XYZ file of C-alpha atoms in Angstrom:
473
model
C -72.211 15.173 51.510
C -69.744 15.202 54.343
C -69.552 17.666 57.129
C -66.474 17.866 57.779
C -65.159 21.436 57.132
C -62.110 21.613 54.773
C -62.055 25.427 55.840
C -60.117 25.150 59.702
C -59.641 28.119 61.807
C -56.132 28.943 59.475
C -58.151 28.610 56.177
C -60.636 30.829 57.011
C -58.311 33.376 58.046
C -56.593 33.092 54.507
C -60.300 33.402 53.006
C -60.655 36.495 55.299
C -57.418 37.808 54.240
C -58.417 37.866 50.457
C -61.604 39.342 51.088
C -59.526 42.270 52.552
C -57.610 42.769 49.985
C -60.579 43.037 47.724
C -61.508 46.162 49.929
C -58.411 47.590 49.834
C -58.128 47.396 45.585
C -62.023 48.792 45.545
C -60.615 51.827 47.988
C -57.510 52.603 45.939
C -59.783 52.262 42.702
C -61.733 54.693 44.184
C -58.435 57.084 44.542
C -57.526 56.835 40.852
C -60.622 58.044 39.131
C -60.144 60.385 36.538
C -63.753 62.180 38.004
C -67.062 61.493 39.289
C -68.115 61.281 36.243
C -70.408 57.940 35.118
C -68.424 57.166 32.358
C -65.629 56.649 34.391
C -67.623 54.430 37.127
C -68.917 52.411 34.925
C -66.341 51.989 32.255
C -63.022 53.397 34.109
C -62.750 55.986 31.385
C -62.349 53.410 28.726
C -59.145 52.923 29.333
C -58.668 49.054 29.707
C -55.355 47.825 28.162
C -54.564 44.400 26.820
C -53.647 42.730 30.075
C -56.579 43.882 32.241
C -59.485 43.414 29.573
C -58.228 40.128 29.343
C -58.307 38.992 33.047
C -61.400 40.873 33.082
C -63.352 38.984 30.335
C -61.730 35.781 31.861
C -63.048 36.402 35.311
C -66.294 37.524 34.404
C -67.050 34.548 31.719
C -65.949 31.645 33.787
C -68.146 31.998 36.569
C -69.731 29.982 39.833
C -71.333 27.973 36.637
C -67.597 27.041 35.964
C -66.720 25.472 39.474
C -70.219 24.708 40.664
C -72.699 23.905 37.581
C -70.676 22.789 35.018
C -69.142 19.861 37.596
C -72.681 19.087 38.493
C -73.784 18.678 35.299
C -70.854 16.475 34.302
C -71.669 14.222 37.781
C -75.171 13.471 36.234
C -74.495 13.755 32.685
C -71.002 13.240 31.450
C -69.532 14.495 28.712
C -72.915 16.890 27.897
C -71.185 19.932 29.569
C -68.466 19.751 26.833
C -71.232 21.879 24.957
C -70.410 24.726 27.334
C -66.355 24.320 26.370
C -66.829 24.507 22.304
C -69.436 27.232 23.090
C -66.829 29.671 25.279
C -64.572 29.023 22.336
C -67.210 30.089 20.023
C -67.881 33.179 21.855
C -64.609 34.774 20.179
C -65.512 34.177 17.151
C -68.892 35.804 17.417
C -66.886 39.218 19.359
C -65.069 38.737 15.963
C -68.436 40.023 13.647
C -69.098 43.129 15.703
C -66.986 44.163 19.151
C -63.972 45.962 17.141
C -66.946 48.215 15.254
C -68.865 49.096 18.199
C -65.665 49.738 20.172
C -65.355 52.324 17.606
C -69.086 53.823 17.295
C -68.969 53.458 21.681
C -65.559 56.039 21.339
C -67.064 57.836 18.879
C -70.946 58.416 20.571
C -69.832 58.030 24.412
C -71.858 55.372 24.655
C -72.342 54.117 28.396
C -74.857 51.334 28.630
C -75.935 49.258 25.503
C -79.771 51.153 25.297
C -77.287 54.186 24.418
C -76.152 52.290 21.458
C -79.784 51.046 20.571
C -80.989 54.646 20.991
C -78.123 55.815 18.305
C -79.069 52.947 16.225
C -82.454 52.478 16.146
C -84.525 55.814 17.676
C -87.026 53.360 19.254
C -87.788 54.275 22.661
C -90.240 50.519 22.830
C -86.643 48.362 21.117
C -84.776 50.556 24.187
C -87.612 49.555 26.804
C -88.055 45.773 26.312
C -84.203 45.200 25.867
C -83.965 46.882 28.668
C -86.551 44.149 30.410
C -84.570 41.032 28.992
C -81.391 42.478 30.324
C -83.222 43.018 33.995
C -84.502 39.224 33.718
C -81.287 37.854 32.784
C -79.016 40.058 35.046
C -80.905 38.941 38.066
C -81.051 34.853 36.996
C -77.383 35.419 36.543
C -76.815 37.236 40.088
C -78.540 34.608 41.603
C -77.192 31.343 40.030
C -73.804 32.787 41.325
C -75.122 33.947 44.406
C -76.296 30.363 45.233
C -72.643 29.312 44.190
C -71.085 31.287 47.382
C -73.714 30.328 49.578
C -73.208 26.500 48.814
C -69.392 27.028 48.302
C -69.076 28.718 52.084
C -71.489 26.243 54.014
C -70.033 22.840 52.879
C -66.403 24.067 52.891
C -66.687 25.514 56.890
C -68.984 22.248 57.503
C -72.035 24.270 57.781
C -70.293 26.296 60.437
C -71.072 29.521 57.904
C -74.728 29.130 56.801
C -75.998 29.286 53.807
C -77.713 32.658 54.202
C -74.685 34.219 56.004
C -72.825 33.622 53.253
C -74.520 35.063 50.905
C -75.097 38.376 52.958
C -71.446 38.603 54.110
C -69.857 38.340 50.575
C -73.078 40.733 48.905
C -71.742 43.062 52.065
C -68.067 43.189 50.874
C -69.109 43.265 47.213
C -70.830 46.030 47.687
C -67.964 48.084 49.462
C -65.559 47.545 46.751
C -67.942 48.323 43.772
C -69.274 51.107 45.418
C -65.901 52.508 45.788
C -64.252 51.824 42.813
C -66.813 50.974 40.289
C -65.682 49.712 37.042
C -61.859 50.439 37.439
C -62.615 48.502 41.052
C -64.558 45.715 39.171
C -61.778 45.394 36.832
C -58.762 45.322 39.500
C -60.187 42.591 41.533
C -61.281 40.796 38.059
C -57.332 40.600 37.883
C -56.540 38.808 41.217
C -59.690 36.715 40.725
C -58.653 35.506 37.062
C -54.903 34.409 38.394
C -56.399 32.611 41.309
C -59.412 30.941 38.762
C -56.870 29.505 36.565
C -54.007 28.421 39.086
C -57.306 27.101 41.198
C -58.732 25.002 38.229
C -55.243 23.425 37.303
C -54.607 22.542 40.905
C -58.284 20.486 41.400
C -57.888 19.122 38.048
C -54.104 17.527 38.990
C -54.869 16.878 42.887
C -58.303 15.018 41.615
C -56.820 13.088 38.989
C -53.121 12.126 40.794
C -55.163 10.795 44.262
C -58.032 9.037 41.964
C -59.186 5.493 43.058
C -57.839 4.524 39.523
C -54.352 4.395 38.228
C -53.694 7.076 35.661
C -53.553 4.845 32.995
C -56.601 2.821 33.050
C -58.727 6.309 33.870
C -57.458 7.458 30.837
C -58.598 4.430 29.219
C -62.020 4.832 30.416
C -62.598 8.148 29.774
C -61.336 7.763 26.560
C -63.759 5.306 25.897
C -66.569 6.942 27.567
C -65.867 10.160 25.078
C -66.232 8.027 22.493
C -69.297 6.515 22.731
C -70.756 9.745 23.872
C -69.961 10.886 20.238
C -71.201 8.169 17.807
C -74.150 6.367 20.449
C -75.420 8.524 23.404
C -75.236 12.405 22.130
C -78.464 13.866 21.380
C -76.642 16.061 18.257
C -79.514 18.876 18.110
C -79.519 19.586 21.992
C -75.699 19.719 21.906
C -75.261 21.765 18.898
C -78.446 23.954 20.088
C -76.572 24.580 23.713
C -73.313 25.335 21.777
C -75.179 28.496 19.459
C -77.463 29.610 22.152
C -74.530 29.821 24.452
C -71.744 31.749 22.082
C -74.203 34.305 20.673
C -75.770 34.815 24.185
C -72.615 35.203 26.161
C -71.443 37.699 23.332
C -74.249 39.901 24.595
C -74.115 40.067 28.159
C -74.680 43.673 29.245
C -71.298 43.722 30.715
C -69.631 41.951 28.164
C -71.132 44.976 26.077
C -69.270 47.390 28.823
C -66.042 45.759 28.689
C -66.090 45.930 24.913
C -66.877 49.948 25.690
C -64.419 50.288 27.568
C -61.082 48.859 26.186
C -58.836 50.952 24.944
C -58.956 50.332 21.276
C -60.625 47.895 18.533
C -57.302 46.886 18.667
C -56.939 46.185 22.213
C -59.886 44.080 21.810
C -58.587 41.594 19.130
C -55.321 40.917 21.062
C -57.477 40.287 24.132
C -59.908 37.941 22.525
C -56.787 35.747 21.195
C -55.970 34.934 24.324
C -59.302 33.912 24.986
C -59.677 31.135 22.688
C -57.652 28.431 24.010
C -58.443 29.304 27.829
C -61.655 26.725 27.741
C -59.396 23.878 27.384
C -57.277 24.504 30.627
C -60.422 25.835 32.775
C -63.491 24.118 31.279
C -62.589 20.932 30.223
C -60.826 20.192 33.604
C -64.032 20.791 35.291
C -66.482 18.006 33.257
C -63.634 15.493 33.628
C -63.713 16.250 37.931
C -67.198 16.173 37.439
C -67.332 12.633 36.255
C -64.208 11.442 38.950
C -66.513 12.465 41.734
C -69.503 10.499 39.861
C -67.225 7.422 40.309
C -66.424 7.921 43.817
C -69.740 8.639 44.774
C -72.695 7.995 42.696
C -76.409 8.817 43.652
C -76.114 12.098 45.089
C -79.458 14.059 44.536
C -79.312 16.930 42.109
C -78.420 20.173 43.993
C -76.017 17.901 46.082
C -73.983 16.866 42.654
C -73.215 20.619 42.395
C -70.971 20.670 44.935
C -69.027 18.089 43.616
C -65.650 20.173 43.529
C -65.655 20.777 47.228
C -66.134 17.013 47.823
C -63.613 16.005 45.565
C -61.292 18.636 47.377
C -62.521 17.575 50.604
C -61.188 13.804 49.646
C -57.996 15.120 48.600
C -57.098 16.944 51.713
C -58.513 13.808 53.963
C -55.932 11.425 51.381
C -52.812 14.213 52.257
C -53.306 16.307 54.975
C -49.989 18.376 53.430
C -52.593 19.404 50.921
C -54.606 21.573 52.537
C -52.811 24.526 52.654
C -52.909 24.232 48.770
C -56.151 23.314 48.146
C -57.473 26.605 49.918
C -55.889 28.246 47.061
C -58.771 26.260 45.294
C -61.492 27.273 47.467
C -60.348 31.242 46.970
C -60.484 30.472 43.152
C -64.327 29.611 43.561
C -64.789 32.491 45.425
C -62.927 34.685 43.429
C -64.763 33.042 39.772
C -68.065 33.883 41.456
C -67.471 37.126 43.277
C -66.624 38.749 39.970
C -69.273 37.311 38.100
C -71.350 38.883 40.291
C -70.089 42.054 40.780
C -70.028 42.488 36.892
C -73.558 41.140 36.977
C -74.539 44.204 39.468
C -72.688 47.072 38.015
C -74.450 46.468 34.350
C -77.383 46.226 36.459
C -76.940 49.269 38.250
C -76.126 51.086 34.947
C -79.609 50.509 33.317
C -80.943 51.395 36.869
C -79.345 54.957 36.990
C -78.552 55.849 33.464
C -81.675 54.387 31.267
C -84.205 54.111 33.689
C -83.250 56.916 36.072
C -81.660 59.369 33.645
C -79.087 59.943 36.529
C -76.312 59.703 33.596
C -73.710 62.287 35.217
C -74.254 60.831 39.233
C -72.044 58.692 40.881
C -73.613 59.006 43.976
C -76.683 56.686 42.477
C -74.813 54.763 40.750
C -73.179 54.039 44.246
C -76.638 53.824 45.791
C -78.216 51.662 42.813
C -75.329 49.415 43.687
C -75.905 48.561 47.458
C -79.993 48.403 46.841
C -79.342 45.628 44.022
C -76.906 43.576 45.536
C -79.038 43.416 49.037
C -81.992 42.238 46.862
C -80.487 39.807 44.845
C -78.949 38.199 47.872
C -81.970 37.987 49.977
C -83.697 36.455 46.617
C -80.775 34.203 46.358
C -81.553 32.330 50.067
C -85.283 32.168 49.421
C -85.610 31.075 45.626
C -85.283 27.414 45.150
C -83.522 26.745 41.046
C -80.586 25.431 40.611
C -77.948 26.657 39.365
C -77.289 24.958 35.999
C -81.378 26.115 35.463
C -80.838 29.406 36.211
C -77.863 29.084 33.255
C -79.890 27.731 30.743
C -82.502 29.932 30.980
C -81.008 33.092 30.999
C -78.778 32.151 27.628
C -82.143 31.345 26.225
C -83.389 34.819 26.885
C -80.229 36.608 26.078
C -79.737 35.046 22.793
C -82.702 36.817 21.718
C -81.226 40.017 21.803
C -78.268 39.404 19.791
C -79.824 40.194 16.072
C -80.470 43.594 17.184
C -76.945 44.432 18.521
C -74.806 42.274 16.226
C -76.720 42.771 12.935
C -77.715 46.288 14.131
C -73.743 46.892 14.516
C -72.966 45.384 10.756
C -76.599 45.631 8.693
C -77.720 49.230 7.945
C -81.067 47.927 6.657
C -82.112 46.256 9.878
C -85.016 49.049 11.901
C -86.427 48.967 14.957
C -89.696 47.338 14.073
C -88.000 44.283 12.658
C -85.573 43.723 16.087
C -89.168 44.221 18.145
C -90.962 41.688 16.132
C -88.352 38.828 16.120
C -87.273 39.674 19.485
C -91.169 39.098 20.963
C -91.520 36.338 19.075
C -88.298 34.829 20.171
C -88.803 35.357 23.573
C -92.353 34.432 24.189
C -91.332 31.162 22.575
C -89.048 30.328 25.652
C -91.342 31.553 28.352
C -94.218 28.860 26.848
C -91.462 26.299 26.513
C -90.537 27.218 30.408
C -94.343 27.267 32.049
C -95.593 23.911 30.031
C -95.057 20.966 32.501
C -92.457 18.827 30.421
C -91.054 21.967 28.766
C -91.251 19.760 25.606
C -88.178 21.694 23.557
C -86.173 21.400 26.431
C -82.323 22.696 25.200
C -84.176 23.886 21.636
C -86.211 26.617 22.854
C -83.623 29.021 23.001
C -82.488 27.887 19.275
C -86.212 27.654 17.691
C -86.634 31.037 19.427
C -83.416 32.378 17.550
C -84.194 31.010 14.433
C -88.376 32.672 14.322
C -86.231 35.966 15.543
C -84.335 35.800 12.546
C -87.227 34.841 10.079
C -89.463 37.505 11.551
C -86.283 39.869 11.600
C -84.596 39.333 7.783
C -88.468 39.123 6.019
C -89.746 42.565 7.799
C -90.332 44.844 5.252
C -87.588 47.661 4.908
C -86.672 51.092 4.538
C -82.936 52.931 4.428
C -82.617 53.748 8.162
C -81.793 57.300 9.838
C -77.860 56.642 10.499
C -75.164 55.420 8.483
């Protein structure tokens, strides 16, 4: 990778700009609460409209694995990452077979965190406890793949004049102040700025890589064209791809703050007009990303493995070396990364901190520990971020294996009355303990399928439990 630093002294004041803004949108967040209540810190009352749940979801979903792994991925595998692009796409349909109704029960029960819908549903205090555990594991794999994203986004951007681990503490400092302050409704403001810049930032790499290409337009077109194609009928590996697409949609669709989000819009109906916007969005953000991915692969092959995740930064260093008159745009780029990662992170945290304070705790009323809970995690997870060595992409993987797990309990619990708490603990155990063998053999000989096979015993275990008519309707 080069050093040269695409971030001069007039970039990094723009960077340092934006991060001050963030602070000022987490203070006046912090102005406009309703109370101190921690309904409204962690779900801003439930008051999210059409227009901010959708920035919101789009911020949060496309993440540091969006500008950082995905790319990678693409550098040393081609067209395999499209499995991530059908999969975001998928996720809407799966909101689809359950967000609208437990919109409705969340309004209905004041339900905060997603153990207070489990403890509605189910009456298990065990189901409550180990969800509760998968949620921790995956919430912290997920903090740290992104928290690897800034540090590696910052160092080779300022040409390793901000270091890796100063990074990572200086944006976990100023993510902290903001969520502290304004919590959700904070969360939610900055998700806002963050989305605009993600998708202007995306479009921008995607037409600066592919105008100042070594190739003319036309025969890169060709090529890829032709690389697509064999992927599809020679090279795919159908079952992994398929496998990553499922595991993905269903476990995305029950992320602990996707759960919160879904809590706290509006309306069932505000959530329906806010997923339709989501469909579509993969093809201008995702898809623009595998195809940079695999330009950077022909301008520079070999690079080791956690080098090729850096790919976008060298592809935007190349640009600004071709045109100098770049540069002031492609910093817009550089604050999209930031911005996709910060609030991936920051959602990350605050569902964190609400299992923290309200299930584990019991500090359900307290926004003081929910402000407290919030500056303890994200000091943690950063200091586990600079000494843990995964990549990011692994960190991915694994924590959509885990999560996918959980989603019989919540999206059948939401839509089958017959389902009980026994049945969710048995498939979910055997489920999970499937991936963790899968992950401590040597050659992890499922590889992509352990998350699937997991999901499918889950089910098996879940659907032949024997059954009773359960306490609620």
């Amino acid at each position: 990778m080069s050093d040269t630093a695409l971030l001069g002294g007039g970039g990094l004041a723009a960077v340092a700009l934006y991060l001050c803004s963030l602070l000022l949108i987490g203070w006046f967040a912090n102005r406009q609460r309703t109370d101190d209540s921690a309904r409204d810190y962690y779900l801003a009352g439930g008051s999210l409209g059409v227009f901010s749940l959708f920035f919101t979801l789009y911020a949060t979903q496309y993440s540091g694995n969006t500008l950082l792994a995905l790319p990678g991925k693409s550098y040393r595998n081609g067209f395999e990452g499209l499995a991530i692009m059908f999969a975001v796409m998928a996720i809407v349909a799966v909101y689809a077979l359950f967000a609208p109704r437990l919109n409705a029960l969340a309004r209905e029960h004041r339900f905060i965190t997603v153990a207070d819908f489990l403890k509605w549903r189910y009456d298990s205090a065990v189901l409550v406890r180990l969800f509760n555990l998968v949620f921790l594991i995956t919430l912290l794999s997920y903090a740290l793949g992104n928290f690897k994203a800034i540090g590696l986004l910052l160092e080779t951007a300022t040409g390793g004049m901000v270091s890796f681990p100063v990074a990572i503490i200086g944006m976990a400092l100023i993510m902290g102040v903001y969520e502290s302050l304004g919590g959700m409704r904070g969360v939610v403001w900055t998700d806002v700025l963050q989305g605009i810049l993600l998708l202007g930032g995306c479009l921008l790499i995607f037409a600066a890589v592919s105008a100042y290409s070594p190739e003319n337009s036309v025969t890169r077109f060709s090529g890829l064209s032709r690389e697509l194609g064999l992927y599809f009928t020679e090279d795919i590996r159908w079952l992994d791809f398929v496998a990553l697409i499922i595991v993905v949609a269903f476990g995305a669709a029950v992320y602990p703050q996707a759960i919160q989000r879904v809590y706290a819009a509006r309306s069932p109906d505000t959530l329906r007009k806010s997923y339709r916007f989501m469909v579509l969005m993969p093809l201008i953000t995702t898809f623009p990303m595998i195809l940079v991915g695999m330009s950077v692969a022909e301008w520079q092959p070999g690079l080791a493995e956690g080098e090729s995740e850096q790919v976008v930064i060298l592809a935007i260093s190349r640009v600004a070396e071709q045109t100098p008159v770049l540069s002031g745009l492609l910093i817009l780029c550089l604050a999209a990364a930031l911005a996709a990662i910060m609030s991936t992170i920051d959602s990350a945290l605050l569902s964190l901190g609400s299992i923290v304070t309200s299930d584990w705790l019991g500090q359900r009323d307290s926004r003081r520990a929910g402000r407290i809970t919030t500056w303890l995690l994200m000091l943690l997870l950063a200091l586990l971020a600079i000494v843990l060595p995964q990549t990011i992409w692994a960190l991915m993987v694994f924590k959509f294996e885990l999560l996918v797990q959980l989603a019989p309990g919540i999206i059948l619990g939401v839509r089958w009355k017959l389902l009980q708490a026994p049945a969710v603990v048995a498939g979910m155990l055997v489920g999970v303990a499937l991936v963790f063998m899968n992950q401590l053999l040597p050659d992890q000989p499922l590889g992509q399928l352990s998350g699937l096979a997991g999901l499918i015993l889950n089910l098996f275990v879940a659907l032949l439990w024997p059954r009773r008519l359960p306490a609620n309707d």
